[in-house]
Short mmCIF file of C-alpha atoms in Angstrom, two decimals:
data_model
loop_
_atom_site.label_atom_id
_atom_site.label_comp_id
_atom_site.label_asym_id
_atom_site.label_seq_id
_atom_site.Cartn_x
_atom_site.Cartn_y
_atom_site.Cartn_z
CA MET D 1164 102.28 298.73 259.56
CA ALA D 1165 102.97 299.82 255.96
CA VAL D 1166 99.97 299.40 253.26
CA ALA D 1167 100.57 300.28 249.87
CA LEU D 1168 97.91 301.09 247.59
CA ARG D 1169 98.15 299.27 244.10
CA HIS D 1170 95.47 299.25 241.35
CA GLY D 1171 93.06 300.48 244.20
CA THR D 1172 93.56 297.59 246.48
CA LYS D 1173 95.64 297.65 249.37
CA VAL D 1174 98.63 295.55 249.49
CA TRP D 1175 100.28 294.70 252.84
CA HIS D 1176 104.20 295.36 253.08
CA ARG D 1177 106.44 294.45 255.63
CA ARG D 1178 107.83 298.07 255.96
CA ASP D 1179 107.31 301.80 254.85
CA ARG D 1180 109.33 302.85 251.97
CA GLY D 1181 112.00 304.33 253.49
CA PRO D 1182 113.31 302.17 256.37
CA GLN D 1183 112.87 299.78 253.05
CA PHE D 1184 115.20 301.57 251.23
CA ALA D 1185 117.52 302.25 254.17
CA ILE D 1186 118.01 298.88 254.51
CA TRP D 1187 118.84 298.12 250.72
CA ALA D 1188 121.31 300.92 250.60
CA ALA D 1189 122.96 299.63 254.07
CA TRP D 1190 123.06 296.14 252.22
CA LEU D 1191 124.24 297.94 249.03
CA VAL D 1192 127.00 299.52 250.72
CA ALA D 1193 128.04 296.26 252.55
CA ALA D 1194 128.00 294.18 249.61
CA ALA D 1195 130.47 297.07 247.96
CA ILE D 1196 132.88 296.93 251.38
CA PHE D 1197 133.07 293.18 251.13
CA VAL D 1198 133.64 292.83 247.32
CA TYR D 1199 136.49 295.14 247.39
CA CYS D 1200 138.06 293.15 250.66
CA TRP D 1201 137.66 290.41 248.46
CA GLN D 1202 139.10 292.00 245.37
CA LEU D 1203 142.46 292.79 247.79
CA ILE D 1204 142.61 289.18 249.70
CA SER D 1205 142.42 287.50 246.06
CA ASP D 1206 144.98 289.52 244.53
CA LYS D 1207 147.41 288.46 247.42
CA THR D 1208 146.79 284.50 246.79
CA ILE D 1209 147.75 282.31 244.65
CA TRP D 1210 145.16 280.66 243.10
CA ALA D 1211 147.13 277.54 241.69
CA PHE D 1212 147.92 276.39 245.73
CA VAL D 1213 143.87 276.52 246.37
CA THR D 1214 142.59 274.56 243.65
CA ASP D 1215 145.45 272.24 245.06
CA ALA D 1216 144.16 272.14 248.32
CA PRO D 1217 141.73 269.05 248.53
CA GLN D 1218 144.79 266.88 246.80
CA GLN D 1219 147.15 268.04 249.85
CA ALA D 1220 144.52 267.66 252.15
CA ALA D 1221 143.66 263.93 251.27
CA ASP D 1222 147.66 263.30 251.46
CA ILE D 1223 148.35 264.82 254.65
CA ALA D 1224 145.36 263.39 256.12
CA ALA D 1225 146.55 259.82 254.70
CA ARG D 1226 150.03 260.49 256.00
CA MET D 1227 148.97 261.22 259.78
CA VAL D 1228 147.12 257.52 260.25
CA PRO D 1229 147.82 255.74 262.36
CA PRO D 1230 149.08 258.25 264.86
CA ASP D 1231 152.64 257.03 266.47
CA TRP D 1232 150.97 255.58 269.68
CA ALA D 1233 154.68 254.76 270.94
CA PHE D 1234 155.69 258.40 270.73
CA LEU D 1235 152.73 259.45 273.87
CA LEU D 1236 155.25 258.07 276.10
CA LYS D 1237 157.36 261.33 275.47
CA LEU D 1238 154.37 263.77 275.96
CA GLY D 1239 154.15 263.15 279.49
CA ARG D 1240 156.54 266.00 280.80
CA PRO D 1241 154.61 268.77 277.84
CA LEU D 1242 151.44 267.74 278.86
CA TRP D 1243 152.08 268.88 282.12
CA ASP D 1244 154.06 271.75 281.22
CA THR D 1245 151.17 272.85 279.53
CA LEU D 1246 149.00 272.24 283.01
CA ASN D 1247 151.32 274.43 284.95
CA ILE D 1248 151.41 276.93 282.45
CA ALA D 1249 147.81 277.18 282.64
CA THR D 1250 147.09 276.86 285.93
CA LEU D 1251 150.14 279.04 287.30
CA GLY D 1252 148.92 281.65 285.03
CA THR D 1253 145.48 281.68 286.08
CA VAL D 1254 147.13 282.14 289.65
CA ILE D 1255 149.41 284.71 288.98
CA ALA D 1256 146.51 286.65 286.50
CA ILE D 1257 144.13 286.41 289.65
CA ILE D 1258 146.10 287.82 292.35
CA LEU D 1259 147.06 290.69 290.09
CA ALA D 1260 143.71 290.84 288.86
CA VAL D 1261 141.69 291.57 292.29
CA PRO D 1262 143.28 294.69 292.91
CA VAL D 1263 142.72 296.11 289.72
CA ALA D 1264 139.27 295.10 289.64
CA TYR D 1265 138.71 296.09 293.16
CA CYS D 1266 140.11 299.84 291.52
CA ALA D 1267 137.94 299.81 288.65
CA ALA D 1268 134.64 299.11 289.97
CA ARG D 1269 133.13 302.38 290.38
CA ASN D 1270 131.77 301.56 293.93
CA THR D 1271 134.69 300.56 295.71
CA THR D 1272 137.91 302.74 293.44
CA PRO D 1273 139.58 305.12 295.85
CA SER D 1274 139.33 307.61 293.07
CA VAL D 1275 137.41 307.86 289.85
CA ALA D 1276 139.29 310.54 288.25
CA PHE D 1277 142.93 308.91 288.40
CA VAL D 1278 142.96 305.69 289.76
CA ARG D 1279 139.52 304.34 287.71
CA PRO D 1280 140.52 305.15 284.30
CA VAL D 1281 144.39 303.58 285.10
CA ALA D 1282 142.60 300.34 285.69
CA LEU D 1283 140.32 300.41 282.90
CA PHE D 1284 143.37 301.19 280.72
CA VAL D 1285 145.58 297.84 282.26
CA ILE D 1286 142.13 296.04 281.59
CA VAL D 1287 141.79 297.01 278.26
CA SER D 1288 145.31 296.74 277.02
CA SER D 1289 146.00 293.47 278.68
CA ARG D 1290 142.62 291.92 276.53
CA SER D 1291 143.05 293.31 273.43
CA ILE D 1292 146.71 291.43 272.68
CA ASN D 1293 146.57 287.84 272.65
CA ALA D 1294 148.44 285.31 274.40
CA LEU D 1295 150.30 284.39 272.03
CA ILE D 1296 151.39 288.19 270.84
CA TRP D 1297 152.42 288.09 274.73
CA ALA D 1298 154.38 285.37 274.56
CA LEU D 1299 156.37 286.39 271.38
CA MET D 1300 157.11 289.18 273.38
CA LEU D 1301 158.59 287.34 276.76
CA VAL D 1302 159.99 284.65 274.94
CA THR D 1303 162.39 287.79 273.05
CA ILE D 1304 162.58 289.37 276.58
CA ILE D 1305 163.39 286.80 278.71
CA GLY D 1306 163.90 283.81 276.94
CA PRO D 1307 162.11 280.65 275.93
CA GLY D 1308 160.45 278.24 278.65
CA VAL D 1309 157.99 277.97 280.32
CA LEU D 1310 158.19 280.98 282.48
CA ALA D 1311 157.55 282.84 279.28
CA GLY D 1312 154.53 280.84 278.49
CA ILE D 1313 153.18 281.31 282.47
CA LEU D 1314 154.06 284.91 282.49
CA ALA D 1315 152.11 285.27 279.03
CA ILE D 1316 149.04 283.26 280.27
CA GLY D 1317 148.96 285.62 283.65
CA LEU D 1318 149.60 288.71 281.35
CA ARG D 1319 146.62 287.81 279.04
CA SER D 1320 144.01 286.75 281.77
CA ILE D 1321 144.26 289.69 284.31
CA GLY D 1322 141.95 291.85 281.75
CA PHE D 1323 139.44 289.09 281.49
CA CYS D 1324 139.39 288.00 285.05
CA ALA D 1325 139.49 292.17 286.36
CA LYS D 1326 136.54 293.01 283.69
CA LEU D 1327 134.71 290.61 284.96
CA LEU D 1328 135.13 290.72 288.72
CA TYR D 1329 134.78 294.67 288.40
CA GLU D 1330 131.40 294.10 286.87
CA ALA D 1331 130.38 291.38 289.79
CA ILE D 1332 131.53 294.08 292.20
CA GLU D 1333 129.24 297.15 290.70
CA GLU D 1334 126.59 294.53 291.13
CA ILE D 1335 126.37 293.80 294.34
CA GLU D 1336 123.87 294.72 297.15
CA GLU D 1337 124.71 298.01 298.29
CA SER D 1338 122.32 297.70 301.17
CA GLN D 1339 124.48 294.78 302.63
CA VAL D 1340 127.54 297.13 302.60
CA GLU D 1341 125.72 299.56 304.32
CA ALA D 1342 124.42 297.44 307.56
CA VAL D 1343 128.40 296.37 307.62
CA ARG D 1344 129.41 300.43 307.72
CA ALA D 1345 126.50 300.92 310.26
CA THR D 1346 127.91 298.62 312.51
CA GLY D 1347 130.80 301.23 312.77
CA ALA D 1348 133.54 298.93 310.79
CA SER D 1349 136.69 300.43 309.44
CA GLY D 1350 137.18 300.36 305.12
CA ALA D 1351 138.78 296.84 305.29
CA GLN D 1352 136.32 295.19 307.54
CA VAL D 1353 133.41 296.88 305.66
CA THR D 1354 135.53 294.81 302.16
CA ALA D 1355 135.93 291.73 303.95
CA TYR D 1356 132.44 291.47 305.24
CA GLY D 1357 130.31 293.11 303.01
CA VAL D 1358 131.51 293.38 299.52
CA VAL D 1359 134.08 289.89 299.55
CA PRO D 1360 131.51 287.18 300.51
CA GLN D 1361 129.23 288.88 297.87
CA VAL D 1362 131.67 288.77 294.95
CA LEU D 1363 133.29 285.36 296.06
CA PRO D 1364 131.10 282.64 294.16
CA ALA D 1365 131.41 284.72 291.21
CA PHE D 1366 135.13 285.27 291.97
CA ALA D 1367 135.72 281.42 291.99
CA GLY D 1368 133.08 280.96 288.62
CA ILE D 1369 135.81 283.27 286.62
CA THR D 1370 138.95 281.75 288.32
CA VAL D 1371 138.07 278.24 286.52
CA PHE D 1372 136.26 279.40 283.64
CA ARG D 1373 139.21 281.59 282.71
CA TRP D 1374 141.16 278.06 283.96
CA ASP D 1375 139.52 276.21 280.92
CA ILE D 1376 140.43 278.90 278.51
CA ASN D 1377 144.02 278.71 279.38
CA ILE D 1378 144.13 275.10 279.03
CA ARG D 1379 143.11 275.96 275.42
CA GLU D 1380 145.46 278.63 275.18
CA SER D 1381 148.45 277.09 276.65
CA THR D 1382 148.41 274.18 273.76
CA VAL D 1383 150.23 276.71 270.97
CA LEU D 1384 152.14 278.60 273.06
CA GLY D 1385 155.10 275.92 271.95
CA LEU D 1386 154.78 276.91 268.74
CA VAL D 1387 156.49 280.48 269.97
CA GLY D 1388 159.43 278.98 272.25
CA ALA D 1389 157.18 279.66 275.71
CA GLY D 1390 156.89 275.57 276.22
CA GLY D 1391 154.27 273.16 276.82
CA ILE D 1392 152.92 270.84 274.04
CA GLY D 1393 152.90 272.99 271.37
CA LEU D 1394 156.76 272.53 271.63
CA PRO D 1395 156.40 268.79 270.22
CA LEU D 1396 153.66 270.08 268.00
CA ASN D 1397 156.14 272.66 266.10
CA ALA D 1398 158.90 270.49 266.23
CA ALA D 1399 156.45 267.43 264.28
CA ILE D 1400 155.18 269.42 262.19
CA THR D 1401 158.27 271.23 260.97
CA THR D 1402 159.91 267.94 260.54
CA LEU D 1403 156.81 266.44 258.67
CA ALA D 1404 156.37 263.84 261.20
CA TRP D 1405 152.49 263.83 260.36
CA THR D 1406 151.67 260.58 262.63
CA ARG D 1407 153.00 262.38 265.79
CA VAL D 1408 150.95 265.60 264.94
CA SER D 1409 147.83 263.63 264.68
CA LEU D 1410 148.54 261.80 268.08
CA ILE D 1411 149.06 265.69 269.58
CA LEU D 1412 145.93 266.64 268.18
CA LEU D 1413 144.36 263.67 270.06
CA ILE D 1414 145.96 264.96 272.96
CA ILE D 1415 144.91 268.16 272.63
CA ILE D 1416 141.48 267.64 272.24
CA ALA D 1417 141.17 265.49 275.48
CA THR D 1418 142.82 267.79 277.29
CA VAL D 1419 140.51 270.48 276.04
CA VAL D 1420 137.40 267.88 276.94
CA VAL D 1421 138.90 267.32 280.23
CA SER D 1422 139.19 270.82 281.19
CA GLU D 1423 136.02 271.81 279.78
CA TRP D 1424 134.30 269.01 281.67
CA VAL D 1425 136.38 269.41 284.84
CA SER D 1426 135.17 273.61 284.61
CA ALA D 1427 131.58 272.87 283.81
CA LYS D 1428 131.21 270.74 287.06
CA VAL D 1429 133.23 273.15 289.39
CA ARG D 1430 130.62 276.08 288.20
CA HIS D 1431 128.08 273.74 288.35
CA ALA D 1432 129.01 273.47 292.17
CA ILE D 1433 129.29 276.76 292.92
CA ILE D 1434 126.20 278.67 291.20
CA MET Z 790 126.87 280.59 312.37
CA SER Z 791 128.77 278.68 315.23
CA VAL Z 792 128.57 279.21 319.03
CA ALA Z 793 131.35 279.21 321.33
CA ALA Z 794 130.14 276.15 324.00
CA ILE Z 795 131.05 278.59 327.00
CA GLY Z 796 131.51 282.60 327.51
CA PRO Z 797 129.91 285.15 325.18
CA ARG Z 798 128.35 283.70 322.25
CA ARG Z 799 130.83 284.33 319.29
CA TRP Z 800 130.34 284.66 315.57
CA THR Z 801 132.40 283.09 312.75
CA LYS Z 802 132.41 283.76 308.90
CA PRO Z 803 130.59 280.79 307.11
CA PRO Z 804 133.28 279.15 304.81
CA LEU Z 805 133.04 279.24 301.15
CA ILE Z 806 132.81 275.31 301.09
CA GLY Z 807 130.74 273.87 303.52
CA ARG Z 808 131.85 270.18 303.96
CA ALA Z 809 135.16 270.20 305.93
CA TRP Z 810 136.55 267.20 304.19
CA LEU Z 811 136.20 268.16 300.88
CA ARG Z 812 137.54 271.76 301.77
CA TRP Z 813 140.51 270.40 303.82
CA THR Z 814 141.28 267.73 300.68
CA LEU Z 815 141.10 270.89 297.76
CA GLY Z 816 143.40 272.94 300.07
CA ILE Z 817 145.74 270.26 300.25
CA GLY Z 818 145.58 269.00 296.97
CA ALA Z 819 146.14 272.87 296.04
CA VAL Z 820 149.45 273.17 298.21
CA ALA Z 821 150.61 270.06 296.90
CA TYR Z 822 150.12 270.88 293.61
CA LEU Z 823 151.79 274.23 293.70
CA ALA Z 824 154.34 272.57 295.31
CA LEU Z 825 155.09 269.63 292.66
CA ALA Z 826 154.65 272.59 290.20
CA PHE Z 827 157.28 274.88 290.98
CA GLY Z 828 159.62 272.07 291.47
CA THR Z 829 159.23 270.58 288.21
CA THR Z 830 158.86 273.95 286.51
CA ASP Z 831 162.84 274.55 284.88
CA VAL Z 832 163.84 277.92 284.55
CA ASN Z 833 166.74 279.26 283.24
CA TRP Z 834 167.74 282.24 285.68
CA ALA Z 835 170.62 283.54 284.22
CA ARG Z 836 168.79 283.89 280.55
CA VAL Z 837 165.89 285.70 282.50
CA TRP Z 838 168.24 288.25 284.40
CA GLU Z 839 170.16 288.49 280.90
CA GLY Z 840 167.05 289.51 279.48
CA LEU Z 841 165.80 292.38 281.81
CA PRO Z 842 167.91 294.87 280.70
CA ARG Z 843 166.55 294.21 277.23
CA GLY Z 844 162.38 293.70 279.05
CA ALA Z 845 163.79 297.72 280.09
CA ARG Z 846 164.81 298.56 276.37
CA PHE Z 847 161.38 297.37 275.08
CA PHE Z 848 159.38 299.24 277.78
CA ALA Z 849 161.60 302.21 277.12
CA ALA Z 850 160.83 301.51 273.18
CA PHE Z 851 157.31 302.69 274.27
CA PHE Z 852 158.41 306.41 274.36
CA PRO Z 853 158.14 307.09 272.39
CA PRO Z 854 157.32 304.17 270.05
CA ASP Z 855 158.37 304.46 266.49
CA PHE Z 856 156.09 304.63 263.70
CA SER Z 857 158.04 305.98 261.16
CA SER Z 858 160.57 303.59 259.88
CA ARG Z 859 158.52 300.86 259.42
CA TRP Z 860 154.88 302.76 258.52
CA ASP Z 861 154.52 300.99 254.98
CA ASP Z 862 155.05 297.53 256.75
CA ILE Z 863 152.62 298.74 259.59
CA ALA Z 864 150.18 299.86 257.77
CA GLY Z 865 150.19 297.04 254.81
CA GLY Z 866 149.61 294.80 258.08
CA ILE Z 867 147.08 296.47 259.75
CA LEU Z 868 144.85 296.94 256.19
CA GLU Z 869 145.34 293.23 255.33
CA SER Z 870 144.44 292.16 259.16
CA LEU Z 871 141.26 294.34 258.86
CA TRP Z 872 140.42 293.19 254.99
CA MET Z 873 140.60 289.89 255.96
CA THR Z 874 138.11 290.01 259.03
CA VAL Z 875 135.42 291.69 256.88
CA VAL Z 876 136.11 289.30 254.49
CA ALA Z 877 136.02 286.15 257.25
CA THR Z 878 133.18 287.77 259.22
CA VAL Z 879 130.83 287.82 256.28
CA ILE Z 880 131.64 284.53 254.54
CA GLY Z 881 131.51 282.78 258.06
CA ILE Z 882 128.68 284.39 259.14
CA ALA Z 883 126.86 283.46 255.77
CA ILE Z 884 127.64 279.87 255.75
CA SER Z 885 126.66 279.42 259.85
CA ILE Z 886 123.24 280.74 259.09
CA PRO Z 887 122.14 277.66 257.37
CA VAL Z 888 123.92 275.61 259.63
CA GLY Z 889 122.77 277.16 262.55
CA ILE Z 890 119.40 276.93 261.69
CA GLY Z 891 119.63 272.98 260.81
CA ALA Z 892 121.51 272.72 264.92
CA ALA Z 893 118.33 274.28 266.37
CA LYS Z 894 116.61 271.49 267.50
CA ASN Z 895 113.02 273.20 267.11
CA ILE Z 896 112.81 273.17 263.82
CA ALA Z 897 115.71 270.94 262.17
CA PRO Z 898 114.68 267.28 262.01
CA ALA Z 899 116.69 264.95 263.89
CA PRO Z 900 119.74 263.63 260.72
CA VAL Z 901 120.26 267.71 260.08
CA TYR Z 902 120.06 268.46 263.78
CA TYR Z 903 122.71 265.80 264.60
CA ALA Z 904 124.80 266.70 261.22
CA CYS Z 905 124.52 270.75 262.04
CA ARG Z 906 125.59 269.53 265.66
CA SER Z 907 128.77 267.76 264.96
CA ILE Z 908 129.97 270.47 262.15
CA LEU Z 909 129.44 273.25 265.17
CA ALA Z 910 131.73 270.60 267.65
CA VAL Z 911 134.42 270.16 265.20
CA SER Z 912 134.94 273.53 264.25
CA ARG Z 913 134.95 274.70 267.65
CA SER Z 914 137.36 272.31 268.70
CA PHE Z 915 140.28 273.64 267.59
CA GLN Z 916 142.45 276.51 268.52
CA GLU Z 917 142.44 279.48 265.70
CA ILE Z 918 146.67 279.20 265.51
CA ILE Z 919 146.54 275.19 264.74
CA LEU Z 920 143.74 275.42 262.15
CA ALA Z 921 146.14 278.39 260.80
CA ILE Z 922 148.65 276.09 260.47
CA PHE Z 923 147.15 273.39 258.64
CA PHE Z 924 145.58 275.86 256.12
CA VAL Z 925 149.00 277.94 255.74
CA LYS Z 926 149.69 274.31 254.64
CA LEU Z 927 146.93 273.64 252.13
CA PHE Z 928 146.32 277.12 250.80
CA GLY Z 929 149.90 278.54 250.77
CA PHE Z 930 151.21 281.54 252.59
CA GLY Z 931 149.16 284.81 252.76
CA PRO Z 932 145.99 285.95 253.51
CA PHE Z 933 143.65 283.81 252.31
CA ALA Z 934 144.76 281.07 254.72
CA GLY Z 935 143.87 283.56 257.26
CA VAL Z 936 140.38 283.59 256.21
CA VAL Z 937 139.60 280.50 256.08
CA THR Z 938 140.89 280.20 259.37
CA LEU Z 939 139.06 283.05 260.88
CA SER Z 940 135.61 281.58 258.93
CA PHE Z 941 136.23 278.36 260.29
CA ALA Z 942 136.39 279.43 263.71
CA THR Z 943 133.20 282.21 263.08
CA ILE Z 944 131.34 279.31 261.92
CA GLY Z 945 131.72 277.18 265.47
CA PHE Z 946 131.04 280.44 267.39
CA TYR Z 947 128.03 282.14 265.50
CA GLY Z 948 125.88 278.60 264.60
CA LYS Z 949 126.05 277.55 268.06
CA LEU Z 950 125.01 280.89 269.43
CA LEU Z 951 122.39 281.18 266.63
CA ALA Z 952 120.84 278.06 266.87
CA GLU Z 953 120.62 278.14 270.82
CA ASP Z 954 118.99 281.79 270.09
CA VAL Z 955 116.27 280.10 267.71
CA GLU Z 956 115.64 277.48 270.09
CA ASP Z 957 114.53 279.95 272.73
CA ILE Z 958 112.19 282.18 270.31
CA ASP Z 959 108.29 282.58 271.22
CA SER Z 960 106.74 279.26 269.52
CA SER Z 961 103.11 281.06 269.27
CA GLN Z 962 104.22 283.64 266.59
CA ALA Z 963 105.97 280.98 264.83
CA GLU Z 964 102.92 279.53 264.79
CA ALA Z 965 100.66 282.38 263.87
CA VAL Z 966 102.89 282.86 261.11
CA ARG Z 967 102.62 279.38 259.78
CA ALA Z 968 98.70 279.30 260.54
CA THR Z 969 98.51 282.21 257.67
CA GLY Z 970 99.45 279.14 255.30
CA ALA Z 971 103.16 280.28 254.52
CA GLY Z 972 105.58 278.04 252.54
CA TRP Z 973 109.24 277.20 254.96
CA LEU Z 974 110.72 280.31 253.72
CA GLN Z 975 108.08 282.44 254.39
CA TRP Z 976 107.89 281.01 257.84
CA ILE Z 977 111.69 281.32 258.84
CA ASN Z 978 111.47 285.05 256.95
CA TYR Z 979 108.67 286.33 258.94
CA GLY Z 980 108.06 283.61 261.84
CA ILE Z 981 111.48 283.13 263.09
CA GLN Z 982 114.06 285.91 262.07
CA PRO Z 983 112.88 288.73 262.83
CA GLN Z 984 112.76 287.33 266.17
CA VAL Z 985 116.54 286.70 266.21
CA MET Z 986 117.62 289.30 264.58
CA PRO Z 987 118.47 291.83 266.93
CA ARG Z 988 120.83 289.61 268.68
CA MET Z 989 122.31 288.07 265.97
CA ILE Z 990 123.33 291.44 264.45
CA GLY Z 991 124.87 292.20 267.81
CA LEU Z 992 126.71 288.82 267.64
CA GLY Z 993 127.99 289.33 264.40
CA LEU Z 994 129.93 293.09 265.41
CA TYR Z 995 131.15 290.82 268.32
CA ARG Z 996 132.25 288.11 266.31
CA PHE Z 997 133.63 291.18 264.38
CA ASP Z 998 136.02 291.78 267.02
CA ILE Z 999 137.17 288.48 267.84
CA ASN Z 1000 138.15 287.99 264.44
CA LEU Z 1001 140.15 291.34 264.20
CA ARG Z 1002 142.32 290.17 267.58
CA GLU Z 1003 142.60 286.98 266.18
CA SER Z 1004 143.70 288.34 262.59
CA ALA Z 1005 146.66 289.98 264.58
CA VAL Z 1006 147.98 286.61 265.57
CA VAL Z 1007 147.49 283.96 262.60
CA GLY Z 1008 149.96 286.14 260.78
CA ILE Z 1009 152.45 284.57 263.24
CA VAL Z 1010 152.14 281.09 261.64
CA GLY Z 1011 152.59 282.66 257.99
CA ALA Z 1012 148.39 283.55 257.43
CA GLY Z 1013 148.75 287.31 256.81
CA GLY Z 1014 147.94 290.53 258.75
CA ILE Z 1015 149.58 292.28 260.91
CA GLY Z 1016 150.74 289.32 262.74
CA ALA Z 1017 153.81 288.35 260.13
CA THR Z 1018 154.90 292.20 260.84
CA LEU Z 1019 155.21 291.85 264.49
CA ASP Z 1020 156.74 288.65 264.41
CA THR Z 1021 159.37 290.48 261.91
CA ALA Z 1022 159.90 293.31 264.07
CA PHE Z 1023 160.37 291.23 267.30
CA ASN Z 1024 162.74 289.07 265.66
CA ARG Z 1025 165.07 291.66 264.73
CA TYR Z 1026 164.94 293.01 267.93
CA GLU Z 1027 163.35 296.43 266.53
CA PHE Z 1028 161.26 296.80 269.65
CA ASP Z 1029 160.73 300.92 268.80
CA SER Z 1030 158.73 299.06 265.79
CA ALA Z 1031 156.92 296.74 267.60
CA ALA Z 1032 155.53 298.89 270.63
CA ALA Z 1033 154.44 300.78 267.90
CA ILE Z 1034 152.34 298.17 266.38
CA LEU Z 1035 151.10 296.74 269.54
CA LEU Z 1036 149.90 300.40 270.21
CA VAL Z 1037 148.23 300.67 266.76
CA ILE Z 1038 146.60 297.05 267.59
CA ILE Z 1039 145.70 297.89 270.79
CA ALA Z 1040 143.80 301.41 269.22
CA ILE Z 1041 142.04 300.09 266.73
CA VAL Z 1042 140.64 296.91 268.64
CA MET Z 1043 139.62 299.46 271.23
CA LEU Z 1044 138.04 302.17 268.73
CA VAL Z 1045 135.97 298.55 266.84
CA GLU Z 1046 134.83 297.71 270.58
CA TYR Z 1047 133.62 300.69 271.71
CA SER Z 1048 131.87 301.35 267.89
CA SER Z 1049 130.73 297.92 267.78
CA GLY Z 1050 129.41 298.33 271.69
CA TYR Z 1051 127.67 302.08 270.14
CA ILE Z 1052 125.85 300.12 267.24
CA ARG Z 1053 124.61 296.77 269.70
CA ARG Z 1054 122.88 299.49 271.98
CA TRP Z 1055 121.16 301.25 269.13
CA VAL Z 1056 120.20 298.25 267.47
CA GLN Z 1057 118.63 296.81 270.36
#
């Protein structure tokens, strides 16, 4: 505890002078960086548009009600596509993530020196590129459509699933594996009876969790042409059909809420 | 464990789902769904086939990527993404602190609690991209719309975690501070803040990470940052520049993730 003498009386301070000064200096540097960055952003902003924004917002909001309910009938197909993109993408990701996770986990990898870094690099590069960028890339390469969306979601999810899965594999209880090995089981049998049963609940949980995130992400993939409900959303925004935009946004929120509920239920049942 | 009726006892693996009817329903449902999904997914295989050489060209563009010919655009975009991330993280966290404290059940009165919780729910329910589209409409093209988008998304994330952290504190410490006759602000500052601070610094850095990743995307809809440069590169089929941008994004994300992980370990 830091105590300072002032006019002969002891006064309590939270910190000694040194740490206090270090914290003050850190705040000063942080504030300076923030002001500098803000200045650069501010230079690139047309402030007339920003001051105008409340009016614009009120205007758009007024044009959005009431939602164009008749359009609902035409949204069935895009919604089905969105669901398929998320689900099939998750399936692809899981199929590819299992071997990657197996190679990345310290206790199951065939080779710590060679295979593990490769697996970790796959995980990192898949994770650091957003699904929308994957979609942008795939739309350019294989053309617009649902397939690009499925592959984008799949490629984005490999890293996420593999990372959580390899952490689960690293946390397994080694004594069970050893017990299976002691019965004379082969390498594949050790994996099947010693490792898999221990990570299966985590695996199912990760799958459902990622599926929930993928539903959320697949709603916007259509903005770059990769199918799903983002396509009509983009079309409605570019044609300024605000009543349709509000309807689609309501549908998206409903879908996200339902998928979150399903995923929470399933995870609750598993764990 | 099941035992066969006749002969030596045999062991079979226990199934993941215990109830047989549920197992079969899920299995058949999954097969039916997959059949239906594959059946109704339109894929233009001719277009995919046509795209494969292009894909090969894109893959080849990574060896080596072309950093030089668009370097000014790439550097400008990356720097803009970084500024946006810094500003948005600071503003988002600054706003989410009062909202998060208000959304903690143990210290906020009921009306404030519900108001703050609904702010958090609204902020969390929209994808960043959808928000970005609207903010671009409102504030015009450029990084300002991106900053608003990322700040808005940060409020929902950080405010919710802060509220949960404040709800989990050791209340006897807070009570001890209150018993000294501390005012409300002193109570927050000395009784609650020290308990949540280490975790919140870590989460702030984690959110910085997320904002950096997202700032690479919001540019696609015109909200500033490296995303706009990347979109242009793809639209012009300049795959070697696109490869360079992707590598730069991966490198910066890895760098930030690694250093924030290091700082988090150091703080905790």
